[in-house]
PDB file of C-alpha atoms in Angstrom:
ATOM      1  CA  UNK X   1      -0.005  -0.006  -0.001  1.00 67.00           C
ATOM      2  CA  UNK X   2       1.322   3.459  -0.918  1.00 85.00           C
ATOM      3  CA  UNK X   3       2.092   5.848   1.859  1.00 95.00           C
ATOM      4  CA  UNK X   4      -0.287   8.789   2.391  1.00 98.00           C
ATOM      5  CA  UNK X   5       0.560  11.889   0.418  1.00 98.00           C
ATOM      6  CA  UNK X   6       1.376  13.975   3.484  1.00 98.00           C
ATOM      7  CA  UNK X   7       3.435  13.334   6.592  1.00 98.00           C
ATOM      8  CA  UNK X   8       2.904  15.849   9.380  1.00 98.00           C
ATOM      9  CA  UNK X   9       5.609  16.260  11.980  1.00 98.00           C
ATOM     10  CA  UNK X  10       3.509  17.114  15.018  1.00 97.00           C
ATOM     11  CA  UNK X  11       3.322  17.799  18.660  1.00 95.00           C
ATOM     12  CA  UNK X  12      -0.041  18.657  20.212  1.00 90.00           C
ATOM     13  CA  UNK X  13       1.574  21.444  22.281  1.00 82.00           C
ATOM     14  CA  UNK X  14       2.862  23.414  19.298  1.00 91.00           C
ATOM     15  CA  UNK X  15       1.740  25.352  16.266  1.00 92.00           C
ATOM     16  CA  UNK X  16       1.397  22.047  14.469  1.00 96.00           C
ATOM     17  CA  UNK X  17      -2.050  21.600  15.998  1.00 97.00           C
ATOM     18  CA  UNK X  18      -3.244  24.148  13.475  1.00 97.00           C
ATOM     19  CA  UNK X  19      -1.675  22.115  10.644  1.00 98.00           C
ATOM     20  CA  UNK X  20      -3.363  18.974  11.827  1.00 98.00           C
ATOM     21  CA  UNK X  21      -6.667  20.790  11.934  1.00 98.00           C
ATOM     22  CA  UNK X  22      -5.944  22.132   8.411  1.00 98.00           C
ATOM     23  CA  UNK X  23      -5.375  18.644   6.976  1.00 98.00           C
ATOM     24  CA  UNK X  24      -8.675  17.540   8.498  1.00 98.00           C
ATOM     25  CA  UNK X  25     -10.450  20.503   6.984  1.00 98.00           C
ATOM     26  CA  UNK X  26      -8.940  19.789   3.602  1.00 98.00           C
ATOM     27  CA  UNK X  27      -9.853  16.112   3.666  1.00 98.00           C
ATOM     28  CA  UNK X  28      -6.200  15.307   2.888  1.00 98.00           C
ATOM     29  CA  UNK X  29      -4.619  11.902   3.034  1.00 98.00           C
ATOM     30  CA  UNK X  30      -1.908  12.098   5.730  1.00 98.00           C
ATOM     31  CA  UNK X  31      -0.039  10.400   8.546  1.00 98.00           C
ATOM     32  CA  UNK X  32       1.473  11.803  11.679  1.00 98.00           C
ATOM     33  CA  UNK X  33       4.905  11.567  13.169  1.00 97.00           C
ATOM     34  CA  UNK X  34       4.586  12.518  16.817  1.00 97.00           C
ATOM     35  CA  UNK X  35       7.109  14.577  18.780  1.00 95.00           C
ATOM     36  CA  UNK X  36       7.506  15.464  22.476  1.00 92.00           C
ATOM     37  CA  UNK X  37       8.535  19.023  23.210  1.00 87.00           C
ATOM     38  CA  UNK X  38       9.385  17.949  26.782  1.00 87.00           C
ATOM     39  CA  UNK X  39      11.724  15.271  25.548  1.00 85.00           C
ATOM     40  CA  UNK X  40      13.203  17.538  22.886  1.00 88.00           C
ATOM     41  CA  UNK X  41      12.662  14.987  20.114  1.00 90.00           C
ATOM     42  CA  UNK X  42      12.077  17.912  17.656  1.00 92.00           C
ATOM     43  CA  UNK X  43      15.765  18.832  18.143  1.00 91.00           C
ATOM     44  CA  UNK X  44      17.074  15.436  17.081  1.00 88.00           C
ATOM     45  CA  UNK X  45      19.424  15.392  14.039  1.00 92.00           C
ATOM     46  CA  UNK X  46      16.947  13.574  11.791  1.00 91.00           C
ATOM     47  CA  UNK X  47      14.380  16.385  12.271  1.00 93.00           C
ATOM     48  CA  UNK X  48      16.891  19.173  12.021  1.00 94.00           C
ATOM     49  CA  UNK X  49      17.718  17.923   8.574  1.00 93.00           C
ATOM     50  CA  UNK X  50      14.093  18.620   7.682  1.00 91.00           C
ATOM     51  CA  UNK X  51      13.848  21.910   9.529  1.00 95.00           C
ATOM     52  CA  UNK X  52      17.104  23.380  10.751  1.00 95.00           C
ATOM     53  CA  UNK X  53      15.175  25.737  13.042  1.00 94.00           C
ATOM     54  CA  UNK X  54      14.026  22.732  15.046  1.00 94.00           C
ATOM     55  CA  UNK X  55      10.457  23.921  15.072  1.00 95.00           C
ATOM     56  CA  UNK X  56       7.126  22.240  14.517  1.00 97.00           C
ATOM     57  CA  UNK X  57       5.167  21.930  12.253  1.00 97.00           C
ATOM     58  CA  UNK X  58       6.937  20.487   9.231  1.00 97.00           C
ATOM     59  CA  UNK X  59       4.931  18.904   6.412  1.00 98.00           C
ATOM     60  CA  UNK X  60       6.331  16.412   3.916  1.00 98.00           C
ATOM     61  CA  UNK X  61       4.458  16.321   0.651  1.00 98.00           C
ATOM     62  CA  UNK X  62       5.117  13.162  -1.299  1.00 98.00           C
ATOM     63  CA  UNK X  63       3.195  14.491  -4.288  1.00 97.00           C
ATOM     64  CA  UNK X  64       0.177  13.123  -6.075  1.00 95.00           C
ATOM     65  CA  UNK X  65       1.985  10.035  -7.328  1.00 95.00           C
ATOM     66  CA  UNK X  66       4.511   9.687  -4.481  1.00 95.00           C
ATOM     67  CA  UNK X  67       7.449  11.028  -6.485  1.00 96.00           C
ATOM     68  CA  UNK X  68       7.987  14.276  -4.596  1.00 95.00           C
ATOM     69  CA  UNK X  69      10.064  14.979  -1.530  1.00 94.00           C
ATOM     70  CA  UNK X  70       8.965  18.497  -0.662  1.00 97.00           C
ATOM     71  CA  UNK X  71       9.091  19.799   2.949  1.00 98.00           C
ATOM     72  CA  UNK X  72       7.072  22.868   3.915  1.00 98.00           C
ATOM     73  CA  UNK X  73       7.755  24.607   7.257  1.00 97.00           C
ATOM     74  CA  UNK X  74       6.108  27.616   9.040  1.00 97.00           C
ATOM     75  CA  UNK X  75       2.486  27.151   9.955  1.00 97.00           C
ATOM     76  CA  UNK X  76       1.070  29.873   7.732  1.00 98.00           C
ATOM     77  CA  UNK X  77       3.077  28.622   4.705  1.00 98.00           C
ATOM     78  CA  UNK X  78       1.651  25.151   5.331  1.00 98.00           C
ATOM     79  CA  UNK X  79      -1.814  26.624   5.561  1.00 98.00           C
ATOM     80  CA  UNK X  80      -1.556  28.463   2.314  1.00 98.00           C
ATOM     81  CA  UNK X  81       0.082  25.520   0.534  1.00 98.00           C
ATOM     82  CA  UNK X  82      -2.551  22.926   1.534  1.00 98.00           C
ATOM     83  CA  UNK X  83      -5.446  25.291   1.013  1.00 98.00           C
ATOM     84  CA  UNK X  84      -4.427  25.920  -2.588  1.00 98.00           C
ATOM     85  CA  UNK X  85      -3.867  22.222  -3.255  1.00 98.00           C
ATOM     86  CA  UNK X  86      -7.416  21.388  -2.250  1.00 98.00           C
ATOM     87  CA  UNK X  87      -9.722  23.921  -4.002  1.00 97.00           C
ATOM     88  CA  UNK X  88     -12.795  21.719  -3.473  1.00 97.00           C
ATOM     89  CA  UNK X  89     -12.372  22.304   0.340  1.00 98.00           C
ATOM     90  CA  UNK X  90     -13.119  25.974  -0.063  1.00 98.00           C
ATOM     91  CA  UNK X  91     -10.281  26.911   2.270  1.00 98.00           C
ATOM     92  CA  UNK X  92      -8.755  29.470  -0.229  1.00 98.00           C
ATOM     93  CA  UNK X  93     -10.563  31.770  -2.597  1.00 98.00           C
ATOM     94  CA  UNK X  94      -9.309  31.243  -6.177  1.00 97.00           C
ATOM     95  CA  UNK X  95      -6.562  33.437  -7.655  1.00 96.00           C
ATOM     96  CA  UNK X  96      -8.205  36.249  -9.552  1.00 96.00           C
ATOM     97  CA  UNK X  97     -11.279  36.539  -7.367  1.00 97.00           C
ATOM     98  CA  UNK X  98     -12.173  39.569  -5.220  1.00 96.00           C
ATOM     99  CA  UNK X  99     -12.103  37.532  -2.030  1.00 97.00           C
ATOM    100  CA  UNK X 100      -8.452  36.513  -2.586  1.00 98.00           C
ATOM    101  CA  UNK X 101      -7.153  39.980  -1.585  1.00 98.00           C
ATOM    102  CA  UNK X 102      -8.838  39.963   1.859  1.00 98.00           C
ATOM    103  CA  UNK X 103      -7.896  36.318   2.346  1.00 98.00           C
ATOM    104  CA  UNK X 104      -4.195  37.062   1.773  1.00 98.00           C
ATOM    105  CA  UNK X 105      -4.390  40.086   4.104  1.00 98.00           C
ATOM    106  CA  UNK X 106      -5.713  37.924   6.983  1.00 98.00           C
ATOM    107  CA  UNK X 107      -3.305  35.085   6.256  1.00 98.00           C
ATOM    108  CA  UNK X 108      -0.424  37.575   6.690  1.00 98.00           C
ATOM    109  CA  UNK X 109      -2.114  39.467   9.629  1.00 98.00           C
ATOM    110  CA  UNK X 110      -2.096  36.434  11.868  1.00 98.00           C
ATOM    111  CA  UNK X 111       1.650  35.679  12.101  1.00 97.00           C
ATOM    112  CA  UNK X 112       2.835  39.169  10.993  1.00 97.00           C
ATOM    113  CA  UNK X 113       0.720  41.401  13.254  1.00 97.00           C
ATOM    114  CA  UNK X 114      -1.484  39.465  15.710  1.00 97.00           C
ATOM    115  CA  UNK X 115       1.163  37.053  16.961  1.00 97.00           C
ATOM    116  CA  UNK X 116       3.876  39.655  17.601  1.00 96.00           C
ATOM    117  CA  UNK X 117       1.285  41.816  19.394  1.00 96.00           C
ATOM    118  CA  UNK X 118       0.362  38.793  21.483  1.00 95.00           C
ATOM    119  CA  UNK X 119       3.973  38.188  22.421  1.00 95.00           C
ATOM    120  CA  UNK X 120       4.364  41.753  23.396  1.00 94.00           C
ATOM    121  CA  UNK X 121       1.320  41.510  25.627  1.00 93.00           C
ATOM    122  CA  UNK X 122       2.511  38.252  27.178  1.00 93.00           C
ATOM    123  CA  UNK X 123       6.173  39.323  27.647  1.00 93.00           C
ATOM    124  CA  UNK X 124       6.265  43.141  28.007  1.00 92.00           C
ATOM    125  CA  UNK X 125       9.484  45.010  27.271  1.00 91.00           C
ATOM    126  CA  UNK X 126      11.276  46.735  30.032  1.00 91.00           C
ATOM    127  CA  UNK X 127      10.631  49.941  28.172  1.00 91.00           C
ATOM    128  CA  UNK X 128       8.265  50.609  25.222  1.00 86.00           C
ATOM    129  CA  UNK X 129       9.779  50.408  21.745  1.00 88.00           C
ATOM    130  CA  UNK X 130       9.511  53.552  19.630  1.00 89.00           C
ATOM    131  CA  UNK X 131       6.324  53.248  17.599  1.00 78.00           C
ATOM    132  CA  UNK X 132       8.235  53.647  14.351  1.00 88.00           C
ATOM    133  CA  UNK X 133      10.368  50.550  15.225  1.00 91.00           C
ATOM    134  CA  UNK X 134       7.515  48.095  15.116  1.00 90.00           C
ATOM    135  CA  UNK X 135       5.356  46.903  12.265  1.00 92.00           C
ATOM    136  CA  UNK X 136       2.400  45.975  14.487  1.00 94.00           C
ATOM    137  CA  UNK X 137       0.137  47.796  16.990  1.00 94.00           C
ATOM    138  CA  UNK X 138      -0.693  46.872  20.597  1.00 93.00           C
ATOM    139  CA  UNK X 139      -2.998  43.914  21.230  1.00 95.00           C
ATOM    140  CA  UNK X 140      -6.137  45.970  21.896  1.00 95.00           C
ATOM    141  CA  UNK X 141      -5.892  47.564  18.470  1.00 96.00           C
ATOM    142  CA  UNK X 142      -5.381  44.117  16.874  1.00 97.00           C
ATOM    143  CA  UNK X 143      -8.465  42.707  18.604  1.00 97.00           C
ATOM    144  CA  UNK X 144     -10.464  45.842  17.580  1.00 97.00           C
ATOM    145  CA  UNK X 145      -9.537  45.292  13.930  1.00 98.00           C
ATOM    146  CA  UNK X 146     -10.573  41.654  14.041  1.00 98.00           C
ATOM    147  CA  UNK X 147     -13.860  42.600  15.766  1.00 97.00           C
ATOM    148  CA  UNK X 148     -14.578  45.162  13.079  1.00 97.00           C
ATOM    149  CA  UNK X 149     -14.015  42.522  10.337  1.00 97.00           C
ATOM    150  CA  UNK X 150     -16.343  40.109  12.136  1.00 97.00           C
ATOM    151  CA  UNK X 151     -19.150  42.594  12.706  1.00 93.00           C
ATOM    152  CA  UNK X 152     -22.187  41.065  11.121  1.00 93.00           C
ATOM    153  CA  UNK X 153     -20.188  38.195   9.741  1.00 95.00           C
ATOM    154  CA  UNK X 154     -19.712  34.571  10.753  1.00 96.00           C
ATOM    155  CA  UNK X 155     -16.172  34.369   9.381  1.00 98.00           C
ATOM    156  CA  UNK X 156     -13.453  36.856   8.313  1.00 98.00           C
ATOM    157  CA  UNK X 157     -14.488  36.637   4.699  1.00 98.00           C
ATOM    158  CA  UNK X 158     -18.277  36.483   5.387  1.00 97.00           C
ATOM    159  CA  UNK X 159     -20.228  33.281   5.259  1.00 96.00           C
ATOM    160  CA  UNK X 160     -17.325  31.133   4.129  1.00 96.00           C
ATOM    161  CA  UNK X 161     -14.730  29.525   6.455  1.00 98.00           C
ATOM    162  CA  UNK X 162     -11.218  29.756   4.979  1.00 98.00           C
ATOM    163  CA  UNK X 163      -7.697  29.034   6.027  1.00 98.00           C
ATOM    164  CA  UNK X 164      -7.529  32.646   7.194  1.00 98.00           C
ATOM    165  CA  UNK X 165      -9.996  31.772   9.961  1.00 98.00           C
ATOM    166  CA  UNK X 166      -7.867  28.782  10.800  1.00 98.00           C
ATOM    167  CA  UNK X 167      -4.755  31.009  11.171  1.00 98.00           C
ATOM    168  CA  UNK X 168      -6.339  33.994  12.942  1.00 98.00           C
ATOM    169  CA  UNK X 169      -9.060  32.099  14.798  1.00 98.00           C
ATOM    170  CA  UNK X 170      -6.585  29.429  15.885  1.00 97.00           C
ATOM    171  CA  UNK X 171      -4.306  32.122  17.379  1.00 97.00           C
ATOM    172  CA  UNK X 172      -7.260  33.758  19.214  1.00 97.00           C
ATOM    173  CA  UNK X 173      -8.307  30.349  20.597  1.00 96.00           C
ATOM    174  CA  UNK X 174      -4.755  29.805  21.882  1.00 94.00           C
ATOM    175  CA  UNK X 175      -4.785  33.227  23.510  1.00 94.00           C
ATOM    176  CA  UNK X 176      -8.121  32.709  25.136  1.00 95.00           C
ATOM    177  CA  UNK X 177      -7.086  29.256  26.296  1.00 91.00           C
ATOM    178  CA  UNK X 178      -4.047  30.596  28.093  1.00 90.00           C
ATOM    179  CA  UNK X 179      -5.823  33.604  29.587  1.00 91.00           C
ATOM    180  CA  UNK X 180      -3.925  36.119  27.352  1.00 90.00           C
ATOM    181  CA  UNK X 181      -7.159  37.954  26.530  1.00 91.00           C
ATOM    182  CA  UNK X 182     -10.663  38.332  27.660  1.00 92.00           C
ATOM    183  CA  UNK X 183     -12.811  37.791  24.550  1.00 95.00           C
ATOM    184  CA  UNK X 184     -15.456  40.386  23.663  1.00 96.00           C
ATOM    185  CA  UNK X 185     -18.943  39.117  22.749  1.00 96.00           C
ATOM    186  CA  UNK X 186     -18.001  39.301  19.039  1.00 97.00           C
ATOM    187  CA  UNK X 187     -14.792  37.361  19.483  1.00 97.00           C
ATOM    188  CA  UNK X 188     -16.432  34.941  21.906  1.00 97.00           C
ATOM    189  CA  UNK X 189     -19.026  34.106  19.269  1.00 97.00           C
ATOM    190  CA  UNK X 190     -16.276  33.661  16.688  1.00 98.00           C
ATOM    191  CA  UNK X 191     -14.311  31.354  18.972  1.00 98.00           C
ATOM    192  CA  UNK X 192     -17.398  29.304  19.665  1.00 98.00           C
ATOM    193  CA  UNK X 193     -17.866  28.816  15.881  1.00 98.00           C
ATOM    194  CA  UNK X 194     -14.148  27.845  15.639  1.00 98.00           C
ATOM    195  CA  UNK X 195     -14.390  25.292  18.367  1.00 97.00           C
ATOM    196  CA  UNK X 196     -17.525  23.781  16.854  1.00 98.00           C
ATOM    197  CA  UNK X 197     -15.787  22.880  13.599  1.00 98.00           C
ATOM    198  CA  UNK X 198     -15.850  19.066  13.339  1.00 98.00           C
ATOM    199  CA  UNK X 199     -12.360  19.036  11.812  1.00 98.00           C
ATOM    200  CA  UNK X 200     -10.921  20.981  14.750  1.00 98.00           C
ATOM    201  CA  UNK X 201     -12.635  18.603  17.253  1.00 98.00           C
ATOM    202  CA  UNK X 202     -11.190  15.609  15.394  1.00 98.00           C
ATOM    203  CA  UNK X 203      -7.702  17.162  15.452  1.00 98.00           C
ATOM    204  CA  UNK X 204      -7.917  18.040  19.141  1.00 96.00           C
ATOM    205  CA  UNK X 205      -9.051  14.557  20.032  1.00 97.00           C
ATOM    206  CA  UNK X 206      -5.986  12.779  18.411  1.00 97.00           C
ATOM    207  CA  UNK X 207      -3.488  11.343  20.772  1.00 94.00           C
ATOM    208  CA  UNK X 208       0.023  10.034  20.293  1.00 90.00           C
ATOM    209  CA  UNK X 209       0.282   6.243  20.318  1.00 87.00           C
ATOM    210  CA  UNK X 210       1.160   4.852  23.714  1.00 75.00           C
TER     211      UNK X 210
END
């Protein structure tokens, strides 16, 4: 039997949880190689050859006929890569459509703006950085922008769930779960919709083999 197309290098206590959720949303054929952050198995030489940064996730794509050997790292890159590979999933608006512009904005906003703002809120600097030195605002402004986008909408792009919701909503769920923010009613509604996704529930329920 041929191996599944994708191999996800994964630890449940890492950003790779979003990649596992992504593969479930896409309906992709995949297998998992489990890692323990506590044991440091993601720093072993075999994994460092795949990702010299020693970070999870990493996704191996064997290609449609098993002839590829492509490794994609960085969670948002994996999200964009898989979403485009599975157009029937609806995870990415097609290139050339109006929705594509907003989609790409939110895909970049998650790791490029929201996550740095979250890190600043969780680990404050000894003294504020000059405003002109940073490419992101403070966390309250980030949350306000997300709330504005969600006003009257179920998802960031309207009625359609996309990988942008997976990236941004997944980060918000992480923040709420660790007490890094107190969700407003708008964001609480959004997070409830995120947590109700069957694909997310399946991903969260997966456990490493004993």
